[in-house]
Short mmCIF file of C-alpha atoms and ligand atoms in Angstrom, two decimals:
data_model
loop_
_atom_site.label_atom_id
_atom_site.label_comp_id
_atom_site.label_asym_id
_atom_site.label_seq_id
_atom_site.Cartn_x
_atom_site.Cartn_y
_atom_site.Cartn_z
CA MET A 1 -22.32 153.25 60.92
CA PRO A 2 -20.46 156.15 62.65
CA ALA A 3 -17.06 155.28 64.13
CA GLY A 4 -17.24 153.92 67.65
CA ARG A 5 -20.86 152.88 67.30
CA SER A 6 -21.45 149.19 67.74
CA ALA A 7 -24.00 147.04 65.92
CA ARG A 8 -25.84 146.81 69.22
CA ASP A 9 -25.96 150.63 69.56
CA GLY A 10 -27.28 150.90 66.03
CA LEU A 11 -29.92 148.30 66.66
CA MET A 12 -30.98 149.97 69.90
CA ALA A 13 -31.30 153.29 68.09
CA GLU A 14 -33.62 151.69 65.55
CA PHE A 15 -35.60 149.33 67.73
CA GLY A 16 -35.45 150.87 71.21
CA SER A 17 -33.61 149.81 74.35
CA PRO A 18 -34.63 146.80 76.34
CA ALA A 19 -36.11 147.70 79.71
CA ALA A 20 -34.74 144.61 81.35
CA LEU A 21 -33.86 141.04 80.57
CA PRO A 22 -35.70 139.56 77.61
CA ASP A 23 -39.00 137.78 78.08
CA GLU A 24 -38.78 134.08 78.64
CA PRO A 25 -38.17 132.80 75.09
CA ALA A 26 -40.95 130.70 73.57
CA MET A 27 -40.19 127.02 74.07
CA SER A 28 -42.71 125.42 71.74
CA ARG A 29 -41.63 124.05 68.37
CA VAL A 30 -42.59 126.34 65.51
CA SER A 31 -44.16 125.03 62.36
CA VAL A 32 -44.90 126.65 59.03
CA PRO A 33 -48.01 124.95 57.56
CA GLU A 34 -46.99 125.65 53.97
CA ALA A 35 -43.54 124.17 54.61
CA ASP A 36 -45.11 121.16 56.32
CA ARG A 37 -47.09 120.51 53.16
CA GLN A 38 -43.81 120.47 51.23
CA ILE A 39 -42.14 117.81 53.37
CA GLY A 40 -41.16 114.90 51.14
CA VAL A 41 -42.40 116.53 47.93
CA LYS A 42 -39.83 115.90 45.20
CA HIS A 43 -39.19 118.95 43.02
CA PRO A 44 -37.69 117.71 39.75
CA VAL A 45 -34.33 119.06 38.61
CA LEU A 46 -32.58 117.95 35.39
CA SER A 47 -33.61 114.59 33.91
CA HIS A 48 -33.56 112.33 36.97
CA GLY A 49 -32.81 114.65 39.87
CA PHE A 50 -34.89 116.32 42.51
CA VAL A 51 -34.77 118.40 45.67
CA ALA A 52 -37.10 117.59 48.56
CA LEU A 53 -37.40 119.29 51.92
CA VAL A 54 -37.18 116.52 54.50
CA ASP A 55 -37.35 118.62 57.64
CA TYR A 56 -36.74 122.07 59.01
CA MET A 57 -36.28 123.69 62.39
CA GLY A 58 -37.31 127.28 63.11
CA ASN A 59 -38.64 130.07 60.93
CA ASP A 60 -38.36 133.87 60.76
CA ALA A 61 -39.57 134.06 64.36
CA ALA A 62 -36.64 131.88 65.50
CA ILE A 63 -34.23 134.41 63.99
CA VAL A 64 -35.98 137.24 65.80
CA GLN A 65 -36.15 135.25 69.01
CA ALA A 66 -32.40 134.55 68.89
CA ALA A 67 -31.64 138.21 68.23
CA ARG A 68 -33.85 139.23 71.13
CA VAL A 69 -31.88 136.97 73.45
CA SER A 70 -28.81 138.95 72.36
CA TYR A 71 -30.31 142.39 72.38
CA GLY A 72 -33.20 142.25 74.80
CA GLN A 73 -36.82 142.74 73.94
CA GLY A 74 -36.99 145.46 71.37
CA THR A 75 -39.29 144.12 68.71
CA LYS A 76 -42.85 143.04 69.09
CA THR A 77 -44.65 143.35 65.79
CA VAL A 78 -44.28 141.70 62.39
CA ARG A 79 -43.19 145.06 61.02
CA ASP A 80 -40.48 145.21 63.67
CA ASP A 81 -39.56 141.60 62.97
CA ARG A 82 -39.00 142.45 59.33
CA GLY A 83 -36.99 145.52 60.30
CA LEU A 84 -34.90 143.51 62.74
CA ILE A 85 -34.17 140.74 60.22
CA ARG A 86 -33.25 143.31 57.60
CA TYR A 87 -30.99 145.00 60.14
CA LEU A 88 -29.28 141.71 61.00
CA MET A 89 -28.79 140.93 57.30
CA ARG A 90 -27.43 144.39 56.49
CA HIS A 91 -24.98 144.35 59.35
CA ARG A 92 -23.94 140.73 58.84
CA HIS A 93 -25.04 139.77 62.32
CA THR A 94 -25.22 136.19 61.22
CA THR A 95 -25.65 133.92 64.20
CA PRO A 96 -29.44 134.42 64.56
CA PHE A 97 -29.73 132.97 61.03
CA GLU A 98 -27.93 129.86 62.23
CA MET A 99 -30.91 129.10 64.46
CA VAL A 100 -32.88 127.85 61.46
CA GLU A 101 -32.01 124.45 60.00
CA TYR A 102 -32.97 122.73 56.76
CA LYS A 103 -32.65 119.10 55.76
CA PHE A 104 -32.97 118.32 52.07
CA LEU A 105 -32.91 115.08 50.12
CA VAL A 106 -31.15 115.74 46.83
CA ARG A 107 -30.70 113.46 43.82
CA LEU A 108 -28.05 114.90 41.55
CA PRO A 109 -25.42 113.96 38.94
CA ILE A 110 -21.96 113.30 40.35
CA PHE A 111 -20.47 116.31 38.51
CA VAL A 112 -22.94 118.57 40.34
CA ALA A 113 -22.40 116.72 43.62
CA ARG A 114 -18.69 117.55 43.40
CA GLN A 115 -19.57 121.24 43.42
CA PHE A 116 -22.09 120.87 46.24
CA ILE A 117 -19.65 119.03 48.46
CA ARG A 118 -17.26 121.98 48.46
CA HIS A 119 -19.67 123.62 50.90
CA ARG A 120 -18.14 122.27 54.05
CA THR A 121 -20.62 123.62 56.54
CA ALA A 122 -23.37 121.25 55.39
CA SER A 123 -23.82 117.83 56.98
CA VAL A 124 -24.05 115.23 54.25
CA ASN A 125 -25.00 111.57 54.13
CA GLU A 126 -24.64 110.05 50.68
CA PHE A 127 -26.09 106.98 49.05
CA SER A 128 -23.37 104.33 49.33
CA GLY A 129 -22.11 102.86 46.09
CA ARG A 130 -20.12 100.44 48.26
CA TYR A 131 -23.27 99.11 49.85
CA SER A 132 -25.90 99.43 47.12
CA ILE A 133 -26.03 99.03 43.37
CA MET A 134 -25.84 102.38 41.60
CA PRO A 135 -29.02 103.04 39.61
CA ASP A 136 -28.74 103.24 35.85
CA GLU A 137 -29.46 106.96 35.65
CA TYR A 138 -27.27 109.50 33.96
CA GLU A 139 -27.62 113.06 32.80
CA ILE A 140 -27.73 114.06 29.17
CA PRO A 141 -27.95 117.83 28.86
CA ALA A 142 -30.77 119.25 26.78
CA PRO A 143 -29.56 120.39 23.31
CA GLU A 144 -29.72 124.06 24.27
CA GLU A 145 -27.42 123.37 27.24
CA VAL A 146 -24.61 122.04 25.03
CA ARG A 147 -22.95 125.30 24.08
CA HIS A 148 -19.61 126.70 22.97
CA GLN A 149 -16.70 127.12 25.37
CA SER A 150 -16.90 130.69 26.67
CA THR A 151 -14.05 132.96 25.65
CA ARG A 152 -14.73 135.40 28.50
CA ASN A 153 -15.11 132.85 31.28
CA ARG A 154 -12.83 129.83 31.15
CA GLN A 155 -15.27 127.97 33.38
CA GLY A 156 -18.35 128.82 31.35
CA ARG A 157 -20.22 128.21 28.13
CA GLU A 158 -21.88 130.62 25.74
CA GLY A 159 -23.14 130.75 22.20
CA ALA A 160 -24.88 128.12 20.12
CA LEU A 161 -22.99 125.24 18.50
CA PRO A 162 -23.94 123.69 15.16
CA PRO A 163 -26.75 121.15 15.76
CA GLU A 164 -24.67 118.24 14.43
CA ILE A 165 -21.96 118.88 17.06
CA VAL A 166 -24.59 119.08 19.79
CA GLU A 167 -26.19 115.82 18.68
CA ARG A 168 -22.85 114.05 18.30
CA PHE A 169 -21.89 115.04 21.84
CA ARG A 170 -25.25 113.95 23.26
CA SER A 171 -25.18 110.60 21.46
CA ASP A 172 -21.52 110.02 22.49
CA LEU A 173 -22.46 110.73 26.10
CA ASP A 174 -25.39 108.35 25.85
CA ALA A 175 -23.24 105.61 24.29
CA VAL A 176 -20.39 106.05 26.80
CA SER A 177 -22.81 105.98 29.72
CA LYS A 178 -24.60 102.85 28.47
CA SER A 179 -21.33 101.09 27.81
CA ALA A 180 -20.05 102.09 31.27
CA TYR A 181 -23.18 100.70 32.92
CA ASP A 182 -22.82 97.48 30.91
CA ALA A 183 -19.26 97.15 32.20
CA TYR A 184 -20.49 97.89 35.75
CA THR A 185 -23.17 95.18 35.47
CA ARG A 186 -20.68 92.68 34.03
CA ALA A 187 -18.28 93.38 36.88
CA LEU A 188 -21.01 92.91 39.51
CA GLU A 189 -22.15 89.67 37.87
CA ALA A 190 -18.56 88.43 37.86
CA GLY A 191 -18.38 89.06 41.61
CA VAL A 192 -16.36 92.29 41.65
CA ALA A 193 -17.13 94.24 44.84
CA ARG A 194 -19.61 97.08 44.38
CA GLU A 195 -17.07 99.56 45.79
CA THR A 196 -14.66 98.65 42.96
CA ALA A 197 -17.12 98.02 40.13
CA ARG A 198 -18.49 101.57 40.41
CA LEU A 199 -15.17 103.02 39.24
CA VAL A 200 -16.29 102.61 35.64
CA LEU A 201 -19.26 104.99 36.05
CA PRO A 202 -18.79 108.51 34.67
CA LEU A 203 -19.58 111.88 36.21
CA ALA A 204 -22.97 112.01 34.48
CA TYR A 205 -24.31 109.26 36.79
CA TYR A 206 -26.60 110.20 39.62
CA THR A 207 -26.10 110.00 43.35
CA GLU A 208 -28.34 110.98 46.22
CA TRP A 209 -27.82 112.48 49.65
CA TYR A 210 -29.26 114.15 52.67
CA TRP A 211 -27.92 117.66 52.85
CA LYS A 212 -28.50 119.57 56.08
CA CYS A 213 -27.34 123.05 56.98
CA ASP A 214 -28.42 126.17 58.80
CA LEU A 215 -29.95 129.18 57.14
CA HIS A 216 -26.83 131.32 57.35
CA ASN A 217 -24.82 128.73 55.48
CA LEU A 218 -27.65 127.95 53.09
CA LEU A 219 -27.69 131.63 52.13
CA HIS A 220 -23.92 131.55 51.64
CA PHE A 221 -24.33 128.48 49.42
CA LEU A 222 -27.13 130.19 47.50
CA SER A 223 -25.22 133.44 47.05
CA LEU A 224 -22.45 131.45 45.32
CA ARG A 225 -24.55 128.90 43.48
CA LEU A 226 -27.39 131.10 42.25
CA ASP A 227 -24.83 133.44 40.80
CA PRO A 228 -24.54 133.50 36.99
CA HIS A 229 -20.88 132.45 37.35
CA ALA A 230 -21.94 129.11 38.83
CA GLN A 231 -22.61 126.20 36.48
CA GLU A 232 -26.15 126.15 35.13
CA GLU A 233 -26.92 122.68 36.56
CA ILE A 234 -26.06 123.55 40.17
CA ARG A 235 -27.96 126.81 39.78
CA LEU A 236 -31.10 124.81 39.04
CA TYR A 237 -30.66 122.89 42.29
CA ALA A 238 -29.91 126.09 44.19
CA ALA A 239 -33.07 127.68 42.78
CA GLU A 240 -35.25 124.81 44.06
CA MET A 241 -33.58 124.95 47.46
CA ALA A 242 -34.11 128.70 47.58
CA LYS A 243 -37.82 128.25 46.82
CA LEU A 244 -38.21 125.74 49.63
CA GLY A 245 -36.03 127.76 51.98
CA ARG A 246 -38.13 130.86 51.35
CA ILE A 247 -41.32 129.07 52.40
CA VAL A 248 -39.82 128.51 55.85
CA CYS A 249 -38.31 131.99 56.24
CA PRO A 250 -39.92 134.42 53.77
CA ILE A 251 -38.71 137.56 55.54
CA ALA A 252 -35.10 136.38 55.80
CA PHE A 253 -35.13 135.43 52.12
CA GLU A 254 -36.62 138.78 51.17
CA ALA A 255 -33.75 140.49 53.03
CA PHE A 256 -31.18 138.12 51.51
CA GLU A 257 -32.45 138.89 48.03
CA GLU A 258 -32.47 142.61 48.66
CA PHE A 259 -29.09 143.01 50.35
CA GLN A 260 -27.07 140.14 48.89
CA ILE A 261 -28.50 138.95 45.59
CA GLU A 262 -29.79 142.27 44.28
CA GLY A 263 -27.46 144.56 46.24
CA LEU A 264 -24.21 145.95 44.88
CA THR A 265 -20.98 146.48 46.73
CA LEU A 266 -18.26 148.85 45.61
CA SER A 267 -14.53 148.49 46.10
CA ARG A 268 -12.43 151.52 47.00
CA ARG A 269 -11.43 152.00 43.35
CA GLU A 270 -15.03 151.64 42.25
CA ARG A 271 -16.05 154.32 44.75
CA VAL A 272 -13.39 156.63 43.27
CA ALA A 273 -14.73 155.91 39.78
CA MET A 274 -18.33 156.52 40.93
CA ARG A 275 -17.30 159.86 42.40
CA ALA A 276 -15.66 160.80 39.07
CA LEU A 277 -18.84 159.79 37.22
CA LEU A 278 -20.94 161.92 39.57
CA GLU A 279 -18.59 164.82 38.79
CA GLY A 280 -19.45 164.38 35.09
CA LYS A 281 -16.49 162.33 33.84
CA SER A 282 -16.99 159.71 31.12
CA VAL A 283 -16.81 156.01 32.01
CA PRO A 284 -13.35 155.50 30.43
CA ASP A 285 -12.02 158.63 32.19
CA ALA A 286 -13.55 157.61 35.51
CA CYS A 287 -12.04 154.14 35.18
CA ALA A 288 -8.64 155.62 34.28
CA ILE A 289 -8.74 157.96 37.29
CA ALA A 290 -9.65 155.08 39.57
CA GLY A 291 -7.11 152.63 38.15
CA LEU A 292 -9.72 150.26 36.75
CA PRO A 293 -8.28 149.06 33.43
CA LEU A 294 -10.59 148.67 30.45
CA ALA A 295 -7.95 148.02 27.76
CA ARG A 296 -4.88 145.85 27.51
CA GLU A 297 -1.41 147.22 26.82
CA ASP A 298 -1.89 146.55 23.09
CA GLY A 299 -5.02 148.72 23.17
CA LYS A 300 -7.48 145.84 22.78
CA PRO A 301 -10.49 145.96 25.12
CA MET A 302 -10.27 143.71 28.14
CA LYS A 303 -12.83 140.92 28.44
CA THR A 304 -12.43 140.35 32.15
CA GLY A 305 -11.04 142.11 35.19
CA GLU A 306 -11.95 144.82 37.67
CA GLY A 307 -12.66 147.48 35.06
CA VAL A 308 -14.97 145.22 33.09
CA GLU A 309 -16.77 144.18 36.26
CA PHE A 310 -17.23 147.82 37.23
CA VAL A 311 -18.83 148.55 33.85
CA GLU A 312 -21.10 145.53 34.42
CA LYS A 313 -22.12 147.03 37.76
CA LEU A 314 -22.94 150.30 36.02
CA GLU A 315 -25.11 148.37 33.55
CA ARG A 316 -26.93 146.76 36.47
CA LEU A 317 -27.42 150.20 38.02
CA ARG A 318 -28.88 151.55 34.79
CA GLY A 319 -30.91 148.41 34.05
CA PRO A 320 -34.38 147.48 35.26
CA ASP A 321 -34.95 146.63 38.95
C1 LIG B 401 -18.36 129.96 40.34
C2 LIG B 401 -17.47 129.07 41.17
C3 LIG B 401 -16.32 128.53 40.62
C4 LIG B 401 -15.50 127.72 41.38
N1 LIG B 401 -14.38 127.17 40.80
C5 LIG B 401 -13.59 126.34 41.52
C6 LIG B 401 -12.42 125.73 40.94
O1 LIG B 401 -12.11 125.94 39.80
N2 LIG B 401 -11.68 124.91 41.71
C7 LIG B 401 -11.99 124.68 43.02
O2 LIG B 401 -11.27 123.92 43.68
N3 LIG B 401 -13.06 125.23 43.60
C8 LIG B 401 -13.87 126.04 42.89
N4 LIG B 401 -14.98 126.59 43.47
C9 LIG B 401 -15.28 126.26 44.86
C10 LIG B 401 -14.95 127.45 45.80
O3 LIG B 401 -13.57 127.74 45.77
C11 LIG B 401 -15.38 127.12 47.24
O4 LIG B 401 -14.68 125.97 47.67
C12 LIG B 401 -16.85 126.83 47.33
O5 LIG B 401 -17.59 127.83 46.67
C13 LIG B 401 -17.26 126.77 48.79
O6 LIG B 401 -17.18 128.07 49.30
P1 LIG B 401 -16.89 128.33 50.84
O7 LIG B 401 -15.59 127.74 51.24
O8 LIG B 401 -17.07 129.80 51.09
O9 LIG B 401 -18.15 127.56 51.49
P2 LIG B 401 -18.27 126.60 52.73
O10 LIG B 401 -17.35 125.44 52.64
O11 LIG B 401 -19.72 126.32 52.84
O12 LIG B 401 -17.83 127.44 53.94
C14 LIG B 401 -18.58 128.56 54.39
C15 LIG B 401 -17.63 129.49 55.08
O13 LIG B 401 -17.13 128.82 56.25
C16 LIG B 401 -15.76 129.15 56.43
N5 LIG B 401 -14.99 127.90 56.39
C17 LIG B 401 -15.48 126.64 56.19
N6 LIG B 401 -14.50 125.75 56.27
C18 LIG B 401 -13.36 126.44 56.50
C19 LIG B 401 -12.00 126.08 56.67
N7 LIG B 401 -11.60 124.81 56.64
N8 LIG B 401 -11.12 127.05 56.89
C20 LIG B 401 -11.48 128.34 56.95
N9 LIG B 401 -12.76 128.75 56.80
C21 LIG B 401 -13.68 127.82 56.58
C22 LIG B 401 -15.38 130.12 55.34
O14 LIG B 401 -15.58 131.42 55.81
C23 LIG B 401 -16.39 129.84 54.26
O15 LIG B 401 -16.63 130.93 53.39
C24 LIG B 401 -15.81 127.42 42.73
C25 LIG B 401 -16.96 127.99 43.29
C26 LIG B 401 -17.80 128.80 42.53
C27 LIG B 401 -19.04 129.38 43.16
#
């Protein structure tokens, strides 16, 4: 956007100026029939988990309606609605996206719940292990999910392990979980309070909660938890939530996918490197000019860092859509 031009000016240029105050906003509750059909439907995730849409408020029209209250009546057609939502997404005008709310019921292993709960903008009500007896349900990853510690990403896994190691881990996890639940049951039978007895249960055990947040924050959650850097298990939950979220707001999700998930941003150094590439320099030369290191001081190629990430961006640019 040219200097001195506000988001509102840009929007007016694209969608026309309002003649006067906006129309009286619609006051009736919107519903999306396809989303209504999804209410309460449990979408399985992992061995015992699920995601269900419990309720929602608003849809794409609510985003447009909120923006029109800000900007005046400028959009009238579905085509304009799509253009307006894409504009809002591109320019990070986020509050209209907060007008849409989602409430999910999620059953998930505790180790995944610990990642979910880091998203502080959601409102959460969890099954109480103080009040109720924890169900005997724990997660055992499928064999193909038990992989080698990644050497590139200290938080990740990659590469197959010998089958006997995979099976040993899975049977150890099964045995530890069973033995923990036996200890839990013994403690309950002996009169130990539920809030204390549960301490013996490992991270593989399941919990359940209502998870409510607005679309803006859901998209933020999804941008982090659909990302390949996020742990595979939470990505599966995020994918189900994205599918349900998209039913309510297909246009907003289309824009989110286009500008955030599939879009690429460039840092200042990356822009310098891109310019050098456009001038015909090789990738190593362009990276050197821009100060994006590709090799360590001992000459060995780097596995991580800004230079490596820039090369990954180039691969995405060259790759299929
Ligand atoms: C791949 C991956 C690896 C991770 N690894 C680790 C790890 O090793 N250790 C670890 O502890 N965490 C880790 N996290 C968690 C991460 O650091 C964030 O806590 C988590 O992703 C939530 O992000 P958020 O704060 O942006 O989201 P939310 O809590 O949903 O907040 C949304 C936005 O609201 C604003 N906000 C909310 N609360 C506050 C506040 N109190 N103050 C200021 N602004 C606020 C911020 O702008 C924030 O971006 C990891 C996350 C990912 C995706």
